[in-house]
Amino acid sequence: QVELVESGGGSVQAGSSLRLSCRASRPYYNSNCVAWFRQAPGKEREGVASIYTGGGATYYSDSVKGRFTISRDNSKYTVYLQMDSVEPEDTAMYYCAAKAPYGIPLCSPSSLTQSDFEAWGRGTQVTVSS
């Protein structure tokens, strides 16, 4: 069973906008930490942003702060990543991830660590040309 499904990737020019969507299964969505990671060719996967679906608290990496916005729609079990003023350096495969849906899966207010997340989507490609 696929728990997370990303969509919305594509090829755009620098300076434009793109919105990614991550639809989660209900167990992985409700009152959970859901995040976006990305991996560029030849580079390690890095955390981009996270949101606690129970209350809306967010975290952004320094590389995207002020340009990207993470949000959620509880009625659709969906988390969005609005990407504005994109740069060629944003080119990567973007993955949605969710913590294990038990305990108190809060988001860290200061970091994103891959090993904290249990479920992963298959990714959606974003390519930004200059």
Coordinates of N, CA, C and O in Angstrom, one line a residue:
Q1 N 0.8 -1.2 0.0 CA 0.0 0.0 0.0 C 0.9 1.2 0.0 O 1.8 1.4 0.8
V2 N 0.6 2.1 -0.9 CA 1.3 3.4 -1.0 C 0.8 4.4 -0.1 O -0.4 4.7 -0.1
E3 N 1.6 4.9 0.9 CA 1.1 5.8 1.9 C 1.2 7.2 1.5 O 0.4 8.0 2.0
L4 N 2.2 7.6 0.7 CA 2.4 9.0 0.3 C 2.5 9.0 -1.2 O 3.3 8.2 -1.8
V5 N 1.9 10.0 -1.9 CA 2.0 10.1 -3.3 C 2.2 11.6 -3.6 O 1.4 12.5 -3.3
E6 N 3.4 11.9 -4.3 CA 3.7 13.2 -4.7 C 3.2 13.5 -6.1 O 3.1 12.6 -6.9
S7 N 3.0 14.8 -6.4 CA 2.6 15.2 -7.7 C 3.0 16.7 -7.9 O 3.3 17.4 -6.9
G8 N 3.0 17.2 -9.1 CA 3.2 18.6 -9.3 C 4.6 19.0 -9.9 O 4.8 20.2 -10.1
G9 N 5.5 18.1 -10.0 CA 6.8 18.4 -10.5 C 6.8 18.7 -11.9 O 5.7 18.6 -12.6
G10 N 7.9 19.3 -12.4 CA 7.9 19.6 -13.9 C 9.2 20.4 -14.2 O 10.1 20.6 -13.3
S11 N 9.2 20.9 -15.4 CA 10.4 21.7 -15.8 C 9.9 23.2 -15.9 O 8.9 23.5 -16.6
V12 N 10.6 24.1 -15.2 CA 10.3 25.5 -15.2 C 11.5 26.3 -15.4 O 12.7 25.8 -15.2
Q13 N 11.3 27.6 -15.6 CA 12.5 28.5 -15.8 C 12.7 29.2 -14.4 O 11.8 29.3 -13.6
A14 N 14.0 29.6 -14.2 CA 14.3 30.3 -13.0 C 13.5 31.5 -12.8 O 13.1 32.2 -13.7
G15 N 13.1 31.7 -11.5 CA 12.2 32.8 -11.2 C 10.8 32.5 -11.2 O 10.0 33.3 -10.7
S16 N 10.4 31.4 -11.7 CA 9.0 31.1 -11.8 C 8.5 30.3 -10.5 O 9.3 30.1 -9.6
S17 N 7.3 29.8 -10.5 CA 6.7 29.1 -9.4 C 6.2 27.7 -9.7 O 5.9 27.5 -10.9
L18 N 6.1 26.9 -8.7 CA 5.7 25.5 -8.9 C 5.1 25.1 -7.6 O 5.5 25.5 -6.5
R19 N 4.0 24.3 -7.6 CA 3.4 23.8 -6.4 C 3.4 22.3 -6.4 O 2.8 21.7 -7.3
L20 N 4.1 21.7 -5.4 CA 4.1 20.2 -5.2 C 3.0 19.8 -4.2 O 2.7 20.6 -3.3
S21 N 2.4 18.7 -4.5 CA 1.4 18.1 -3.6 C 1.8 16.8 -3.1 O 2.5 16.0 -3.8
C22 N 1.5 16.5 -1.8 CA 1.7 15.2 -1.2 C 0.4 14.7 -0.6 O 0.0 15.2 0.4
R23 N -0.2 13.7 -1.2 CA -1.4 13.1 -0.6 C -1.0 11.9 0.3 O -0.3 11.0 -0.2
A24 N -1.4 12.0 1.5 CA -1.0 10.9 2.4 C -2.3 10.1 2.8 O -3.4 10.6 2.8
S25 N -2.0 8.9 3.2 CA -3.1 8.0 3.8 C -3.4 8.6 5.1 O -2.6 9.3 5.8
R26 N -4.7 8.4 5.6 CA -5.1 9.1 6.8 C -4.2 8.8 8.0 O -3.9 9.7 8.8
P27 N -3.8 7.5 8.2 CA -3.0 7.3 9.4 C -1.7 8.1 9.4 O -1.2 8.5 10.5
Y28 N -1.1 8.3 8.2 CA 0.2 9.0 8.2 C 0.0 10.5 8.1 O 1.0 11.3 8.2
Y29 N -1.3 10.9 7.9 CA -1.5 12.4 7.8 C -1.9 13.0 9.2 O -1.4 14.0 9.6
N30 N -2.9 12.4 9.8 CA -3.5 13.0 11.0 C -2.5 13.2 12.1 O -1.8 12.3 12.6
S31 N -2.4 14.5 12.6 CA -1.6 14.8 13.7 C -0.2 14.2 13.6 O 0.3 13.5 14.5
N32 N 0.4 14.5 12.5 CA 1.8 13.9 12.3 C 2.7 15.0 11.6 O 2.2 16.0 11.1
C33 N 4.0 14.7 11.7 CA 5.0 15.5 11.0 C 5.1 15.0 9.6 O 5.5 13.9 9.4
V34 N 4.9 15.9 8.6 CA 5.0 15.5 7.2 C 6.1 16.5 6.6 O 6.0 17.7 6.9
A35 N 7.0 16.0 5.9 CA 8.1 16.9 5.4 C 8.4 16.6 3.9 O 7.9 15.7 3.3
W36 N 9.1 17.6 3.4 CA 9.6 17.5 2.0 C 11.1 17.4 2.1 O 11.8 18.2 2.8
F37 N 11.7 16.5 1.4 CA 13.1 16.3 1.2 C 13.4 16.4 -0.3 O 12.5 16.3 -1.1
R38 N 14.7 16.7 -0.6 CA 15.0 16.7 -2.1 C 16.4 16.1 -2.2 O 17.2 16.1 -1.3
Q39 N 16.7 15.5 -3.4 CA 18.0 15.0 -3.7 C 18.3 15.3 -5.1 O 17.7 14.9 -6.1
A40 N 19.4 16.1 -5.3 CA 20.0 16.4 -6.6 C 21.0 15.4 -7.0 O 21.5 14.7 -6.2
P41 N 21.2 15.2 -8.3 CA 22.1 14.2 -8.8 C 23.5 14.4 -8.1 O 24.1 15.5 -8.1
G42 N 24.0 13.3 -7.6 CA 25.4 13.3 -7.0 C 25.4 13.9 -5.6 O 26.5 14.1 -5.1
K43 N 24.3 14.3 -5.1 CA 24.3 14.9 -3.8 C 23.4 14.1 -2.8 O 22.6 13.3 -3.2
E44 N 23.7 14.3 -1.5 CA 22.9 13.7 -0.5 C 21.5 14.3 -0.4 O 21.3 15.4 -0.7
R45 N 20.6 13.5 0.1 CA 19.2 13.9 0.3 C 19.2 15.0 1.4 O 19.9 14.8 2.5
E46 N 18.5 16.1 1.2 CA 18.4 17.1 2.3 C 17.0 17.5 2.6 O 16.1 17.4 1.7
G47 N 16.8 17.9 3.8 CA 15.5 18.3 4.2 C 15.2 19.7 3.7 O 16.1 20.5 3.7
V48 N 13.9 19.9 3.3 CA 13.5 21.2 2.8 C 12.6 21.9 3.7 O 12.8 23.1 4.1
A49 N 11.5 21.3 4.1 CA 10.5 21.9 5.0 C 9.7 20.8 5.6 O 9.6 19.7 5.1
S50 N 9.1 21.2 6.8 CA 8.2 20.2 7.4 C 7.0 21.0 8.0 O 7.0 22.2 8.2
I51 N 5.9 20.2 8.3 CA 4.7 20.8 8.9 C 4.1 19.8 9.8 O 4.1 18.6 9.5
Y52 N 3.6 20.2 11.0 CA 2.9 19.4 11.8 C 1.4 19.5 11.5 O 0.8 20.6 11.7
T53 N 0.8 18.5 11.0 CA -0.5 18.6 10.4 C -1.6 18.8 11.5 O -2.7 19.3 11.3
G54 N -1.2 18.5 12.8 CA -2.1 18.8 13.9 C -2.3 20.2 14.2 O -3.4 20.6 14.6
G55 N -1.2 21.0 14.1 CA -1.3 22.4 14.5 C -0.8 23.4 13.5 O -1.1 24.6 13.6
G56 N -0.1 22.9 12.5 CA 0.4 23.8 11.5 C 1.8 24.4 11.7 O 2.2 25.2 10.8
A57 N 2.5 24.0 12.7 CA 3.9 24.5 12.9 C 4.7 24.1 11.8 O 4.7 23.0 11.3
T58 N 5.6 25.0 11.3 CA 6.4 24.7 10.2 C 7.9 24.9 10.5 O 8.3 25.6 11.4
Y59 N 8.7 24.3 9.6 CA 10.2 24.5 9.6 C 10.7 24.6 8.2 O 10.1 23.9 7.3
Y60 N 11.7 25.4 8.0 CA 12.3 25.5 6.6 C 13.8 25.5 6.8 O 14.4 26.0 7.7
S61 N 14.4 24.8 5.8 CA 15.8 24.9 5.7 C 16.3 26.3 5.3 O 15.5 27.0 4.6
D62 N 17.5 26.7 5.6 CA 18.0 28.0 5.2 C 18.0 28.2 3.7 O 17.8 29.3 3.2
S63 N 18.2 27.1 3.0 CA 18.3 27.3 1.5 C 17.0 27.6 0.8 O 17.0 28.1 -0.3
V64 N 15.8 27.4 1.5 CA 14.5 27.7 0.9 C 13.7 28.7 1.6 O 12.7 29.2 1.2
K65 N 14.2 29.1 2.8 CA 13.4 30.0 3.7 C 13.2 31.3 2.9 O 14.1 31.9 2.3
G66 N 11.9 31.8 2.9 CA 11.6 33.0 2.2 C 11.1 32.8 0.8 O 10.5 33.7 0.2
R67 N 11.4 31.6 0.2 CA 11.0 31.3 -1.1 C 9.9 30.2 -1.2 O 9.1 30.2 -2.1
F68 N 10.0 29.2 -0.3 CA 9.1 28.1 -0.3 C 8.2 28.2 0.8 O 8.5 28.7 1.9
T69 N 6.9 27.7 0.6 CA 5.9 27.7 1.7 C 5.3 26.3 1.8 O 4.8 25.8 0.8
I70 N 5.3 25.7 3.0 CA 4.6 24.5 3.2 C 3.3 24.7 3.8 O 3.2 25.6 4.7
S71 N 2.3 24.0 3.4 CA 0.9 24.2 3.9 C 0.2 22.8 3.9 O 0.7 21.9 3.3
R72 N -1.0 22.8 4.5 CA -1.7 21.5 4.4 C -3.2 21.8 4.3 O -3.7 22.9 4.6
D73 N -3.9 20.8 3.7 CA -5.4 20.8 3.6 C -5.9 19.6 4.3 O -5.8 18.5 3.7
N74 N -6.4 19.7 5.5 CA -6.8 18.6 6.3 C -7.9 17.8 5.6 O -8.0 16.6 5.8
S75 N -8.8 18.5 4.9 CA -9.9 17.8 4.3 C -9.5 16.9 3.1 O -10.2 16.0 2.7
K76 N -8.3 17.1 2.6 CA -7.7 16.3 1.5 C -6.6 15.4 1.9 O -6.0 14.8 1.0
Y77 N -6.2 15.5 3.2 CA -5.0 14.7 3.6 C -3.8 15.0 2.8 O -3.0 14.2 2.4
T78 N -3.6 16.3 2.4 CA -2.6 16.7 1.5 C -1.7 17.8 2.1 O -2.2 18.8 2.7
V79 N -0.4 17.7 1.8 CA 0.5 18.7 2.2 C 1.1 19.3 0.9 O 1.4 18.5 0.0
Y80 N 1.2 20.6 0.9 CA 1.7 21.3 -0.3 C 3.1 21.9 -0.1 O 3.4 22.3 1.1
L81 N 3.8 22.1 -1.2 CA 5.1 22.9 -1.1 C 5.0 23.9 -2.2 O 5.1 23.5 -3.4
Q82 N 4.7 25.1 -1.9 CA 4.7 26.2 -2.9 C 6.1 26.7 -3.1 O 6.7 27.1 -2.1
M83 N 6.6 26.6 -4.3 CA 8.0 27.0 -4.6 C 8.0 28.2 -5.4 O 7.5 28.2 -6.6
D84 N 8.4 29.3 -4.9 CA 8.5 30.6 -5.6 C 9.9 31.0 -5.9 O 10.8 30.6 -5.1
S85 N 10.1 31.8 -6.9 CA 11.4 32.3 -7.2 C 12.4 31.1 -7.3 O 13.5 31.2 -6.7
V86 N 12.1 30.1 -8.0 CA 12.9 28.9 -8.0 C 14.2 29.3 -8.7 O 14.3 30.2 -9.6
E87 N 15.2 28.5 -8.4 CA 16.6 28.7 -8.9 C 17.1 27.4 -9.5 O 16.6 26.3 -9.1
P88 N 18.1 27.4 -10.4 CA 18.6 26.1 -10.9 C 19.1 25.2 -9.8 O 19.0 24.0 -10.0
E89 N 19.5 25.8 -8.7 CA 20.0 24.9 -7.6 C 18.8 24.2 -6.9 O 19.1 23.3 -6.1
D90 N 17.6 24.5 -7.2 CA 16.5 23.8 -6.7 C 16.2 22.5 -7.5 O 15.3 21.8 -7.1
T91 N 16.9 22.3 -8.6 CA 16.7 21.1 -9.4 C 17.0 19.9 -8.6 O 18.1 19.7 -8.0
A92 N 16.0 19.0 -8.5 CA 16.2 17.8 -7.7 C 14.9 16.9 -7.8 O 13.9 17.3 -8.3
M93 N 15.1 15.7 -7.3 CA 13.9 14.9 -7.0 C 13.4 15.2 -5.6 O 14.1 15.2 -4.7
Y94 N 12.1 15.6 -5.6 CA 11.5 16.0 -4.3 C 10.6 14.8 -3.7 O 9.8 14.3 -4.4
Y95 N 10.9 14.5 -2.5 CA 10.2 13.4 -1.8 C 9.4 13.9 -0.6 O 9.8 14.8 0.1
C96 N 8.2 13.4 -0.5 CA 7.4 13.6 0.7 C 7.7 12.5 1.7 O 7.9 11.3 1.3
A97 N 7.7 12.8 3.0 CA 7.9 11.8 4.0 C 7.1 12.1 5.3 O 6.7 13.3 5.5
A98 N 6.8 11.1 6.0 CA 5.9 11.2 7.2 C 6.5 10.3 8.3 O 7.1 9.3 8.1
K99 N 6.4 10.8 9.5 CA 6.9 10.1 10.7 C 5.9 8.9 11.0 O 4.8 8.9 10.5
A100 N 6.4 8.0 11.8 CA 5.5 6.9 12.2 C 4.3 7.5 13.0 O 4.5 8.3 13.8
P101 N 3.1 7.0 12.6 CA 1.9 7.6 13.2 C 1.5 7.1 14.6 O 0.4 6.8 14.8
Y102 N 2.5 7.0 15.5 CA 2.1 6.7 16.9 C 3.1 7.4 17.8 O 4.1 8.0 17.4
G103 N 2.7 7.5 19.1 CA 3.5 8.3 20.0 C 3.1 9.7 19.8 O 2.0 10.1 19.6
I104 N 4.1 10.6 19.8 CA 3.9 12.0 19.6 C 4.8 12.5 18.5 O 5.9 13.0 18.8
P105 N 4.4 12.3 17.3 CA 5.3 12.6 16.1 C 5.4 14.1 15.8 O 5.0 14.5 14.7
L106 N 5.9 14.9 16.7 CA 6.0 16.3 16.4 C 7.2 16.5 15.5 O 8.1 15.7 15.3
C107 N 7.2 17.7 14.8 CA 8.3 18.1 14.0 C 9.3 18.8 14.8 O 9.0 19.5 15.7
S108 N 10.6 18.5 14.5 CA 11.7 19.3 15.2 C 11.6 20.7 14.7 O 11.4 21.0 13.5
P109 N 11.7 21.7 15.6 CA 11.7 23.1 15.2 C 13.0 23.6 14.6 O 13.0 24.7 14.1
S110 N 14.0 22.7 14.5 CA 15.3 23.2 14.1 C 16.0 22.4 13.1 O 17.1 22.7 12.6
S111 N 15.5 21.2 12.7 CA 16.2 20.4 11.7 C 15.2 19.4 11.1 O 14.1 19.2 11.6
L112 N 15.7 18.7 10.1 CA 15.0 17.6 9.4 C 16.0 16.5 9.2 O 17.0 16.7 8.5
T113 N 15.7 15.4 9.8 CA 16.6 14.2 9.7 C 15.9 13.0 9.1 O 14.8 12.6 9.5
Q114 N 16.5 12.5 8.0 CA 15.8 11.4 7.3 C 15.4 10.3 8.1 O 14.3 9.7 8.0
S115 N 16.3 9.9 9.0 CA 16.0 8.7 9.8 C 14.8 8.8 10.8 O 14.3 7.8 11.3
D116 N 14.3 10.1 11.0 CA 13.1 10.3 11.8 C 11.8 9.9 11.1 O 10.8 9.9 11.7
F117 N 11.9 9.7 9.8 CA 10.7 9.5 9.0 C 10.6 8.1 8.5 O 11.5 7.5 8.1
E118 N 9.3 7.6 8.6 CA 9.1 6.2 8.4 C 8.6 5.9 6.9 O 9.0 5.0 6.3
A119 N 7.7 6.7 6.5 CA 7.0 6.5 5.2 C 7.6 7.5 4.2 O 7.8 8.7 4.5
W120 N 7.8 7.1 3.0 CA 8.3 7.9 1.9 C 7.6 7.7 0.6 O 7.2 6.6 0.3
G121 N 7.4 8.8 -0.1 CA 6.8 8.7 -1.5 C 7.9 8.4 -2.5 O 9.1 8.3 -2.1
R122 N 7.5 8.2 -3.7 CA 8.4 7.8 -4.8 C 9.1 9.0 -5.4 O 10.1 8.9 -6.1
G123 N 8.6 10.2 -5.1 CA 9.3 11.4 -5.6 C 8.7 12.0 -6.8 O 8.0 11.3 -7.6
T124 N 8.9 13.3 -7.0 CA 8.5 14.0 -8.2 C 9.6 14.9 -8.6 O 10.3 15.6 -7.8
Q125 N 10.0 14.9 -9.9 CA 11.1 15.6 -10.4 C 10.8 17.1 -10.6 O 9.8 17.4 -11.3
V126 N 11.7 17.9 -10.1 CA 11.7 19.4 -10.4 C 13.0 19.8 -11.1 O 14.1 19.5 -10.6
T127 N 12.8 20.4 -12.3 CA 14.0 20.8 -13.1 C 13.8 22.3 -13.3 O 12.8 22.7 -13.9
V128 N 14.8 23.1 -12.9 CA 14.8 24.5 -13.1 C 15.9 24.9 -14.1 O 17.1 24.7 -13.8
S129 N 15.5 25.6 -15.2 CA 16.5 26.0 -16.1 C 16.8 27.5 -16.0 O 15.9 28.3 -15.6
S130 N 18.0 27.9 -16.3 CA 18.4 29.3 -16.2 C 18.1 30.1 -17.4 O 17.7 29.5 -18.5

